[in-house]
mmCIF file of C-alpha atoms in Angstrom:
data_model
loop_
_atom_site.group_PDB
_atom_site.id
_atom_site.type_symbol
_atom_site.label_atom_id
_atom_site.label_comp_id
_atom_site.label_asym_id
_atom_site.label_seq_id
_atom_site.Cartn_x
_atom_site.Cartn_y
_atom_site.Cartn_z
ATOM 1 C CA UNK A 1325 251.561 215.969 -32.379
ATOM 2 C CA UNK A 1326 254.424 214.103 -34.002
ATOM 3 C CA UNK A 1327 253.945 211.209 -36.394
ATOM 4 C CA UNK A 1328 256.312 209.152 -34.362
ATOM 5 C CA UNK A 1329 254.700 207.011 -31.732
ATOM 6 C CA UNK A 1330 258.037 206.253 -30.107
ATOM 7 C CA UNK A 1331 261.122 208.414 -30.068
ATOM 8 C CA UNK A 1332 264.353 207.848 -28.153
ATOM 9 C CA UNK A 1333 267.236 210.282 -28.006
ATOM 10 C CA UNK A 1334 270.530 209.051 -26.598
ATOM 11 C CA UNK A 1335 268.550 206.888 -24.252
ATOM 12 C CA UNK A 1336 270.704 205.159 -21.649
ATOM 13 C CA UNK A 1337 269.843 202.914 -18.744
ATOM 14 C CA UNK A 1338 272.494 201.491 -16.473
ATOM 15 C CA UNK A 1339 272.195 198.969 -13.688
ATOM 16 C CA UNK A 1340 275.294 199.582 -11.606
ATOM 17 C CA UNK A 1341 278.207 198.993 -13.958
ATOM 18 C CA UNK A 1342 276.040 197.338 -16.626
ATOM 19 C CA UNK A 1343 274.779 199.395 -19.524
ATOM 20 C CA UNK A 1344 271.485 197.716 -20.405
ATOM 21 C CA UNK A 1345 270.551 200.400 -22.916
ATOM 22 C CA UNK A 1346 273.408 202.398 -24.331
ATOM 23 C CA UNK A 1347 272.866 205.685 -26.221
ATOM 24 C CA UNK A 1348 269.867 204.459 -28.178
ATOM 25 C CA UNK A 1349 268.415 206.895 -30.678
ATOM 26 C CA UNK A 1350 265.486 205.754 -32.751
ATOM 27 C CA UNK A 1351 262.133 206.767 -34.147
ATOM 28 C CA UNK A 1352 259.183 204.530 -34.809
ATOM 29 C CA UNK A 1353 256.348 205.691 -37.000
ATOM 30 C CA UNK A 1354 252.664 205.200 -36.405
ATOM 31 C CA UNK A 1355 250.928 202.344 -38.140
ATOM 32 C CA UNK A 1356 253.570 199.692 -38.420
ATOM 33 C CA UNK A 1357 254.542 196.368 -36.921
ATOM 34 C CA UNK A 1358 258.055 196.383 -35.546
ATOM 35 C CA UNK A 1359 260.199 193.465 -34.473
ATOM 36 C CA UNK A 1360 262.526 194.218 -31.591
ATOM 37 C CA UNK A 1361 265.093 191.522 -32.033
ATOM 38 C CA UNK A 1362 268.223 190.631 -30.173
ATOM 39 C CA UNK A 1363 269.870 187.791 -28.312
ATOM 40 C CA UNK A 1364 269.371 187.263 -24.610
ATOM 41 C CA UNK A 1365 270.436 190.191 -22.445
ATOM 42 C CA UNK A 1366 270.554 192.619 -25.363
ATOM 43 C CA UNK A 1367 268.214 195.117 -23.681
ATOM 44 C CA UNK A 1368 264.872 194.290 -25.311
ATOM 45 C CA UNK A 1369 262.888 194.108 -22.098
ATOM 46 C CA UNK A 1370 264.678 197.107 -20.606
ATOM 47 C CA UNK A 1371 263.737 199.222 -23.616
ATOM 48 C CA UNK A 1372 260.120 198.132 -23.378
ATOM 49 C CA UNK A 1373 260.051 198.854 -19.649
ATOM 50 C CA UNK A 1374 261.435 202.329 -20.282
ATOM 51 C CA UNK A 1375 258.523 202.934 -22.664
ATOM 52 C CA UNK A 1376 256.180 202.026 -19.821
ATOM 53 C CA UNK A 1377 257.833 204.013 -17.091
ATOM 54 C CA UNK A 1378 258.471 200.784 -15.222
ATOM 55 C CA UNK A 1379 262.054 201.954 -15.432
ATOM 56 C CA UNK A 1380 263.301 205.506 -15.719
ATOM 57 C CA UNK A 1381 266.184 206.489 -17.970
ATOM 58 C CA UNK A 1382 269.622 207.055 -16.482
ATOM 59 C CA UNK A 1383 270.103 209.677 -19.162
ATOM 60 C CA UNK A 1384 268.641 210.656 -22.503
ATOM 61 C CA UNK A 1385 265.036 211.086 -23.507
ATOM 62 C CA UNK A 1386 262.102 208.931 -24.490
ATOM 63 C CA UNK A 1387 258.740 210.042 -25.864
ATOM 64 C CA UNK A 1388 255.540 208.125 -26.514
ATOM 65 C CA UNK A 1389 253.345 209.977 -28.973
ATOM 66 C CA UNK A 1390 255.348 213.119 -28.147
ATOM 67 C CA UNK A 1391 254.894 212.746 -24.384
ATOM 68 C CA UNK A 1392 257.215 211.606 -21.617
ATOM 69 C CA UNK A 1393 256.133 208.202 -20.262
ATOM 70 C CA UNK A 1394 253.631 208.723 -17.450
ATOM 71 C CA UNK A 1395 249.952 208.577 -16.656
ATOM 72 C CA UNK A 1396 248.908 210.020 -20.003
ATOM 73 C CA UNK A 1397 251.007 207.665 -22.115
ATOM 74 C CA UNK A 1398 249.661 204.612 -20.284
ATOM 75 C CA UNK A 1399 246.326 205.327 -21.910
ATOM 76 C CA UNK A 1400 248.003 205.005 -25.285
ATOM 77 C CA UNK A 1401 250.046 201.922 -24.586
ATOM 78 C CA UNK A 1402 248.898 198.355 -24.201
ATOM 79 C CA UNK A 1403 251.658 196.282 -22.655
ATOM 80 C CA UNK A 1404 252.196 192.551 -22.518
ATOM 81 C CA UNK A 1405 254.874 191.905 -19.900
ATOM 82 C CA UNK A 1406 257.150 188.911 -20.013
ATOM 83 C CA UNK A 1407 255.777 187.689 -16.687
ATOM 84 C CA UNK A 1408 252.175 187.430 -15.652
ATOM 85 C CA UNK A 1409 250.863 189.869 -13.079
ATOM 86 C CA UNK A 1410 247.312 188.537 -12.968
ATOM 87 C CA UNK A 1411 245.940 186.752 -9.919
ATOM 88 C CA UNK A 1412 245.709 183.114 -10.767
ATOM 89 C CA UNK A 1413 242.587 182.467 -8.699
ATOM 90 C CA UNK A 1414 240.629 184.696 -11.065
ATOM 91 C CA UNK A 1415 238.440 183.421 -13.829
ATOM 92 C CA UNK A 1416 239.033 184.700 -17.340
ATOM 93 C CA UNK A 1417 235.627 186.381 -17.293
ATOM 94 C CA UNK A 1418 236.556 188.194 -14.024
ATOM 95 C CA UNK A 1419 239.795 189.428 -15.508
ATOM 96 C CA UNK A 1420 237.957 190.708 -18.550
ATOM 97 C CA UNK A 1421 235.628 192.703 -16.278
ATOM 98 C CA UNK A 1422 238.661 193.931 -14.372
ATOM 99 C CA UNK A 1423 240.269 195.179 -17.582
ATOM 100 C CA UNK A 1424 237.019 196.751 -18.681
ATOM 101 C CA UNK A 1425 236.924 198.764 -15.444
ATOM 102 C CA UNK A 1426 240.534 199.676 -15.725
ATOM 103 C CA UNK A 1427 240.964 200.724 -19.331
ATOM 104 C CA UNK A 1428 238.640 203.076 -21.180
ATOM 105 C CA UNK A 1429 239.680 201.631 -24.539
ATOM 106 C CA UNK A 1430 239.042 197.995 -23.622
ATOM 107 C CA UNK A 1431 236.696 196.230 -26.013
ATOM 108 C CA UNK A 1432 234.949 193.400 -24.215
ATOM 109 C CA UNK A 1433 233.288 191.964 -27.309
ATOM 110 C CA UNK A 1434 236.612 191.716 -29.032
ATOM 111 C CA UNK A 1435 238.017 189.822 -26.043
ATOM 112 C CA UNK A 1436 235.180 187.307 -26.001
ATOM 113 C CA UNK A 1437 235.399 186.908 -29.737
ATOM 114 C CA UNK A 1438 239.093 186.091 -29.552
ATOM 115 C CA UNK A 1439 238.558 183.676 -26.655
ATOM 116 C CA UNK A 1440 236.092 181.852 -28.821
ATOM 117 C CA UNK A 1441 238.428 181.762 -31.790
ATOM 118 C CA UNK A 1442 241.133 180.208 -29.658
ATOM 119 C CA UNK A 1443 238.586 177.893 -27.974
ATOM 120 C CA UNK A 1444 239.224 179.166 -24.467
ATOM 121 C CA UNK A 1445 236.576 178.958 -21.798
ATOM 122 C CA UNK A 1446 235.802 182.267 -20.008
ATOM 123 C CA UNK A 1447 234.762 180.314 -16.893
ATOM 124 C CA UNK A 1448 238.202 178.765 -16.385
ATOM 125 C CA UNK A 1449 240.519 179.950 -13.655
ATOM 126 C CA UNK A 1450 244.045 180.963 -14.606
ATOM 127 C CA UNK A 1451 245.373 178.546 -11.985
ATOM 128 C CA UNK A 1452 244.082 175.570 -13.943
ATOM 129 C CA UNK A 1453 245.670 176.633 -17.210
ATOM 130 C CA UNK A 1454 248.885 175.555 -18.876
ATOM 131 C CA UNK A 1455 251.647 178.078 -19.481
ATOM 132 C CA UNK A 1456 250.751 178.410 -23.148
ATOM 133 C CA UNK A 1457 247.059 178.912 -22.442
ATOM 134 C CA UNK A 1458 247.820 181.601 -19.883
ATOM 135 C CA UNK A 1459 249.921 183.361 -22.480
ATOM 136 C CA UNK A 1460 247.046 183.240 -24.926
ATOM 137 C CA UNK A 1461 244.685 184.777 -22.362
ATOM 138 C CA UNK A 1462 247.112 187.572 -21.598
ATOM 139 C CA UNK A 1463 247.667 188.329 -25.235
ATOM 140 C CA UNK A 1464 243.922 188.464 -25.817
ATOM 141 C CA UNK A 1465 243.547 190.956 -22.961
ATOM 142 C CA UNK A 1466 246.294 193.150 -24.340
ATOM 143 C CA UNK A 1467 245.056 193.048 -27.925
ATOM 144 C CA UNK A 1468 241.482 193.801 -26.871
ATOM 145 C CA UNK A 1469 242.460 197.318 -26.000
ATOM 146 C CA UNK A 1470 242.190 199.854 -28.761
ATOM 147 C CA UNK A 1471 245.561 201.360 -28.037
ATOM 148 C CA UNK A 1472 247.921 203.310 -30.253
ATOM 149 C CA UNK A 1473 250.985 201.372 -29.251
ATOM 150 C CA UNK A 1474 251.145 197.720 -28.302
ATOM 151 C CA UNK A 1475 254.286 196.539 -26.582
ATOM 152 C CA UNK A 1476 254.487 192.781 -26.672
ATOM 153 C CA UNK A 1477 257.398 191.325 -24.746
ATOM 154 C CA UNK A 1478 257.991 187.764 -25.948
ATOM 155 C CA UNK A 1479 254.332 187.102 -26.737
ATOM 156 C CA UNK A 1480 254.557 183.647 -28.267
ATOM 157 C CA UNK A 1481 257.412 181.960 -26.417
ATOM 158 C CA UNK A 1482 255.422 179.299 -24.597
ATOM 159 C CA UNK A 1483 252.919 178.563 -27.316
ATOM 160 C CA UNK A 1484 253.085 175.631 -29.730
ATOM 161 C CA UNK A 1485 253.773 176.377 -33.424
ATOM 162 C CA UNK A 1486 250.240 175.723 -34.637
ATOM 163 C CA UNK A 1487 248.748 178.004 -32.014
ATOM 164 C CA UNK A 1488 251.468 180.541 -32.799
ATOM 165 C CA UNK A 1489 250.166 180.881 -36.351
ATOM 166 C CA UNK A 1490 246.691 181.246 -34.990
ATOM 167 C CA UNK A 1491 247.759 183.914 -32.532
ATOM 168 C CA UNK A 1492 249.539 185.857 -35.250
ATOM 169 C CA UNK A 1493 246.364 185.669 -37.300
ATOM 170 C CA UNK A 1494 244.465 186.968 -34.304
ATOM 171 C CA UNK A 1495 246.900 189.835 -33.908
ATOM 172 C CA UNK A 1496 246.581 190.689 -37.597
ATOM 173 C CA UNK A 1497 242.814 190.413 -37.602
ATOM 174 C CA UNK A 1498 242.501 192.818 -34.707
ATOM 175 C CA UNK A 1499 245.208 195.168 -35.742
ATOM 176 C CA UNK A 1500 244.100 198.666 -36.550
ATOM 177 C CA UNK A 1501 246.389 199.991 -39.280
ATOM 178 C CA UNK A 1502 246.838 203.267 -37.454
ATOM 179 C CA UNK A 1503 248.291 201.528 -34.426
ATOM 180 C CA UNK A 1504 251.859 200.387 -33.916
ATOM 181 C CA UNK A 1505 252.880 197.034 -32.536
ATOM 182 C CA UNK A 1506 256.346 196.401 -31.158
ATOM 183 C CA UNK A 1507 257.081 192.723 -30.682
ATOM 184 C CA UNK A 1508 260.183 191.590 -28.875
ATOM 185 C CA UNK A 1509 261.167 188.028 -29.604
ATOM 186 C CA UNK A 1510 263.866 185.720 -30.788
ATOM 187 C CA UNK A 1511 261.428 183.507 -32.660
ATOM 188 C CA UNK A 1512 262.090 185.471 -35.798
ATOM 189 C CA UNK A 1513 261.101 183.026 -38.488
ATOM 190 C CA UNK A 1514 257.632 182.694 -36.991
ATOM 191 C CA UNK A 1515 256.830 186.355 -37.164
ATOM 192 C CA UNK A 1516 258.947 187.827 -39.890
ATOM 193 C CA UNK A 1517 256.299 187.835 -42.599
ATOM 194 C CA UNK A 1518 254.103 190.160 -40.554
ATOM 195 C CA UNK A 1519 256.801 192.713 -39.709
ATOM 196 C CA UNK A 1520 257.270 196.066 -41.442
ATOM 197 C CA UNK A 1521 260.415 197.033 -39.682
ATOM 198 C CA UNK A 1522 263.060 195.431 -37.503
ATOM 199 C CA UNK A 1523 265.379 196.736 -34.862
ATOM 200 C CA UNK A 1524 268.375 194.634 -33.906
ATOM 201 C CA UNK A 1525 269.676 195.235 -30.422
ATOM 202 C CA UNK A 1526 273.083 194.088 -29.311
ATOM 203 C CA UNK A 1527 274.479 194.792 -25.865
ATOM 204 C CA UNK A 1528 272.086 197.683 -25.444
ATOM 205 C CA UNK A 1529 272.872 199.324 -28.766
ATOM 206 C CA UNK A 1530 270.875 199.482 -31.963
ATOM 207 C CA UNK A 1531 272.933 197.714 -34.618
ATOM 208 C CA UNK A 1532 270.292 197.809 -37.327
ATOM 209 C CA UNK A 1533 266.961 199.518 -37.868
ATOM 210 C CA UNK A 1534 265.440 198.890 -41.248
ATOM 211 C CA UNK A 1535 262.341 198.065 -43.262
ATOM 212 C CA UNK A 1536 262.053 194.319 -43.600
ATOM 213 C CA UNK A 1537 261.450 194.245 -47.341
ATOM 214 C CA UNK A 1538 264.470 196.470 -47.796
ATOM 215 C CA UNK A 1539 266.611 193.898 -46.026
ATOM 216 C CA UNK A 1540 265.302 191.161 -48.277
ATOM 217 C CA UNK A 1541 265.757 193.280 -51.361
ATOM 218 C CA UNK A 1542 269.294 194.375 -50.569
ATOM 219 C CA UNK A 1543 270.731 191.220 -49.121
ATOM 220 C CA UNK A 1544 268.469 188.532 -50.575
ATOM 221 C CA UNK A 1545 268.311 187.121 -47.090
ATOM 222 C CA UNK A 1546 265.537 186.521 -44.656
ATOM 223 C CA UNK A 1547 265.543 188.505 -41.445
ATOM 224 C CA UNK A 1548 266.181 185.232 -39.698
ATOM 225 C CA UNK A 1549 269.405 184.496 -41.572
ATOM 226 C CA UNK A 1550 270.566 188.093 -41.322
ATOM 227 C CA UNK A 1551 270.035 187.867 -37.577
ATOM 228 C CA UNK A 1552 272.149 184.733 -37.395
ATOM 229 C CA UNK A 1553 274.871 186.488 -39.319
ATOM 230 C CA UNK A 1554 274.870 189.653 -37.211
ATOM 231 C CA UNK A 1555 274.758 187.810 -33.916
ATOM 232 C CA UNK A 1556 277.049 184.937 -34.786
ATOM 233 C CA UNK A 1557 278.641 183.633 -31.612
ATOM 234 C CA UNK B 393 245.581 178.580 -45.337
ATOM 235 C CA UNK B 394 248.448 181.093 -45.487
ATOM 236 C CA UNK B 395 250.000 181.742 -48.875
ATOM 237 C CA UNK B 396 253.387 180.203 -49.338
ATOM 238 C CA UNK B 397 255.856 183.016 -49.057
ATOM 239 C CA UNK B 398 259.618 182.843 -48.920
ATOM 240 C CA UNK B 399 261.306 184.972 -46.343
ATOM 241 C CA UNK B 400 264.432 185.701 -48.367
ATOM 242 C CA UNK B 401 262.616 187.847 -50.950
ATOM 243 C CA UNK B 402 260.569 190.988 -50.374
ATOM 244 C CA UNK B 403 257.121 189.932 -49.257
ATOM 245 C CA UNK B 404 255.363 192.606 -51.224
ATOM 246 C CA UNK B 405 256.801 191.498 -54.572
ATOM 247 C CA UNK B 406 255.715 187.972 -53.778
ATOM 248 C CA UNK B 407 252.231 189.195 -52.956
ATOM 249 C CA UNK B 408 252.114 190.996 -56.296
ATOM 250 C CA UNK B 409 253.059 187.787 -58.074
ATOM 251 C CA UNK B 410 250.465 185.742 -56.213
ATOM 252 C CA UNK B 411 247.672 188.167 -56.978
ATOM 253 C CA UNK B 412 248.768 188.461 -60.602
ATOM 254 C CA UNK B 413 248.614 184.677 -60.770
ATOM 255 C CA UNK B 414 245.086 184.710 -59.441
ATOM 256 C CA UNK B 415 244.086 187.253 -62.055
ATOM 257 C CA UNK B 416 245.788 185.448 -64.954
ATOM 258 C CA UNK B 417 244.405 182.074 -63.976
ATOM 259 C CA UNK B 418 240.896 183.420 -63.624
ATOM 260 C CA UNK B 419 240.507 182.954 -59.871
ATOM 261 C CA UNK B 420 239.770 186.673 -59.910
ATOM 262 C CA UNK B 421 238.051 187.166 -63.303
ATOM 263 C CA UNK B 422 238.093 190.570 -65.048
ATOM 264 C CA UNK B 423 235.738 193.079 -63.504
ATOM 265 C CA UNK B 424 235.230 191.201 -60.230
ATOM 266 C CA UNK B 425 235.684 192.667 -56.822
ATOM 267 C CA UNK B 426 238.615 191.403 -54.818
ATOM 268 C CA UNK B 427 238.476 190.932 -51.039
ATOM 269 C CA UNK B 428 239.373 193.929 -48.835
ATOM 270 C CA UNK B 429 242.981 194.489 -47.739
ATOM 271 C CA UNK B 430 242.411 193.225 -44.246
ATOM 272 C CA UNK B 431 240.869 189.993 -45.416
ATOM 273 C CA UNK B 432 243.578 189.367 -47.991
ATOM 274 C CA UNK B 433 246.275 190.136 -45.434
ATOM 275 C CA UNK B 434 244.770 187.686 -43.033
ATOM 276 C CA UNK B 435 244.422 185.038 -45.702
ATOM 277 C CA UNK B 436 248.071 185.458 -46.627
ATOM 278 C CA UNK B 437 249.205 185.853 -42.994
ATOM 279 C CA UNK B 438 250.963 189.097 -43.746
ATOM 280 C CA UNK B 439 250.901 192.611 -42.445
ATOM 281 C CA UNK B 440 248.012 194.670 -43.888
ATOM 282 C CA UNK B 441 250.495 197.455 -44.682
ATOM 283 C CA UNK B 442 252.470 195.112 -46.913
ATOM 284 C CA UNK B 443 249.327 193.914 -48.642
ATOM 285 C CA UNK B 444 248.267 197.518 -49.143
ATOM 286 C CA UNK B 445 251.584 198.239 -50.804
ATOM 287 C CA UNK B 446 251.238 195.272 -53.153
ATOM 288 C CA UNK B 447 247.717 196.287 -54.150
ATOM 289 C CA UNK B 448 248.820 199.868 -54.745
ATOM 290 C CA UNK B 449 251.520 198.595 -57.086
ATOM 291 C CA UNK B 450 248.983 196.470 -58.977
ATOM 292 C CA UNK B 451 246.837 199.555 -59.352
ATOM 293 C CA UNK B 452 249.796 201.398 -60.837
ATOM 294 C CA UNK B 453 250.270 198.627 -63.377
ATOM 295 C CA UNK B 454 246.558 198.854 -64.130
ATOM 296 C CA UNK B 455 245.517 195.350 -63.158
ATOM 297 C CA UNK B 456 243.369 196.641 -60.333
ATOM 298 C CA UNK B 457 241.363 199.778 -59.856
ATOM 299 C CA UNK B 458 239.650 201.281 -56.869
ATOM 300 C CA UNK B 459 236.085 202.316 -56.875
ATOM 301 C CA UNK B 460 235.972 205.023 -54.273
ATOM 302 C CA UNK B 461 233.108 203.680 -52.238
ATOM 303 C CA UNK B 462 232.749 200.054 -53.138
ATOM 304 C CA UNK B 463 236.241 198.584 -53.056
ATOM 305 C CA UNK B 464 238.887 197.197 -55.365
ATOM 306 C CA UNK B 465 238.202 195.497 -58.657
ATOM 307 C CA UNK B 466 240.100 193.579 -61.301
ATOM 308 C CA UNK B 467 240.433 195.546 -64.514
ATOM 309 C CA UNK B 468 237.969 194.823 -67.306
ATOM 310 C CA UNK B 469 240.692 195.461 -69.840
ATOM 311 C CA UNK B 470 241.223 191.868 -70.990
ATOM 312 C CA UNK B 471 243.765 193.025 -73.582
ATOM 313 C CA UNK B 472 245.959 194.378 -70.795
ATOM 314 C CA UNK B 473 245.624 191.176 -68.812
ATOM 315 C CA UNK B 474 246.575 189.190 -71.871
ATOM 316 C CA UNK B 475 249.522 191.422 -72.621
ATOM 317 C CA UNK B 476 250.897 191.152 -69.096
ATOM 318 C CA UNK B 477 250.267 187.457 -69.074
ATOM 319 C CA UNK B 478 252.238 187.052 -72.285
ATOM 320 C CA UNK B 479 255.070 189.016 -70.838
ATOM 321 C CA UNK B 480 255.140 186.680 -67.858
ATOM 322 C CA UNK B 481 255.164 183.638 -70.129
ATOM 323 C CA UNK B 482 258.092 185.048 -72.055
ATOM 324 C CA UNK B 483 260.028 185.741 -68.886
ATOM 325 C CA UNK B 484 259.403 182.280 -67.534
ATOM 326 C CA UNK B 485 260.356 180.572 -70.779
ATOM 327 C CA UNK B 486 263.517 182.658 -71.113
ATOM 328 C CA UNK B 487 264.527 181.759 -67.563
ATOM 329 C CA UNK B 488 263.908 178.144 -68.323
ATOM 330 C CA UNK B 489 265.879 178.213 -71.563
ATOM 331 C CA UNK B 490 268.770 179.920 -69.860
ATOM 332 C CA UNK B 491 268.875 177.238 -67.191
ATOM 333 C CA UNK B 492 268.754 174.476 -69.756
ATOM 334 C CA UNK B 493 271.578 176.076 -71.713
ATOM 335 C CA UNK B 494 273.625 176.285 -68.551
ATOM 336 C CA UNK B 495 273.073 172.569 -68.130
ATOM 337 C CA UNK B 496 274.430 172.113 -71.634
ATOM 338 C CA UNK B 497 271.219 171.224 -73.466
ATOM 339 C CA UNK B 498 270.876 172.263 -77.073
ATOM 340 C CA UNK B 499 267.767 173.544 -78.838
ATOM 341 C CA UNK B 500 266.641 170.213 -80.183
ATOM 342 C CA UNK B 501 267.285 168.379 -76.976
ATOM 343 C CA UNK B 502 265.169 170.862 -75.052
ATOM 344 C CA UNK B 503 262.312 170.608 -77.521
ATOM 345 C CA UNK B 504 262.409 166.808 -77.479
ATOM 346 C CA UNK B 505 262.453 166.788 -73.682
ATOM 347 C CA UNK B 506 259.503 169.160 -73.488
ATOM 348 C CA UNK B 507 257.339 167.250 -75.923
ATOM 349 C CA UNK B 508 258.235 163.966 -74.289
ATOM 350 C CA UNK B 509 257.316 165.171 -70.821
ATOM 351 C CA UNK B 510 254.149 166.846 -72.032
ATOM 352 C CA UNK B 511 253.153 163.610 -73.742
ATOM 353 C CA UNK B 512 253.781 161.640 -70.560
ATOM 354 C CA UNK B 513 251.796 164.066 -68.433
ATOM 355 C CA UNK B 514 248.859 163.907 -70.795
ATOM 356 C CA UNK B 515 248.312 160.262 -69.876
ATOM 357 C CA UNK B 516 248.027 161.005 -66.182
#
């Protein structure tokens, strides 16, 4: 088995005339936290969906832990989509049971522990929750799996800054150093201290893929200011 | 309470500095056990991998050592701690002097300013 949890070779995905992902080649090692950064419509979500087999490549190859995305890789990957897919009449406790049935690697205790840390009530129905609270619940569900790859698509967008710090802490506290987390976001300054590596996407192409401390060392800039420079409008 | 880290400098070098500070100032006295990587990473709000890297570097310098089964400890070599501490003092003072010179202050002026400010602070 390869040491790369995610590998893409000339990966391309087109929607009609639009190239959402254009000849992307990259390798991501096991045991690191990666920021997938890019402006709107740069292909972040498309790339994540390709990893999940929610989309299939137009051309090129993609491997998760050496395997083509499919039934087997879904056991390895814990995915936080940008939109909720949970039924909003369900209580948090019901959803936790649902996940427990569904995923062999789901850790119920971990889920309840995190709910407690974020002061969420397991008896509440999703319907009654604010957008930010729903996001917290979903993130808890995703992080309670003991997966090898976590794909988090815009995990902290709707959450206030104080809770954001808390959520990042929660992610760190529950992060197994052998696992890889890929976080897509444009809230760079909030997460950049926890990243090992960043990938900048622009119009479906990788414009930069580098270790974060290397960026700081070479340019004396934060990832945030480098991003502003690269994607200057 | 996360440690204050700047995002325009490598995080791991900043972590090294912070931990060195804690050792020099006696927050982590010689011979004591320091918290595990995960705990430190959480305290600092950084990636455990980065913290691991910083600790490994401190082990190379000799400020920390790992006991295979029981964790990481601060060195008991107080001479080494003192030596490294002195080096840090020298660096800091040199930086300071350079800045003052750039501002056009002479030797005597700097000394007068320092003693004056130290005197003032003593009263507080």
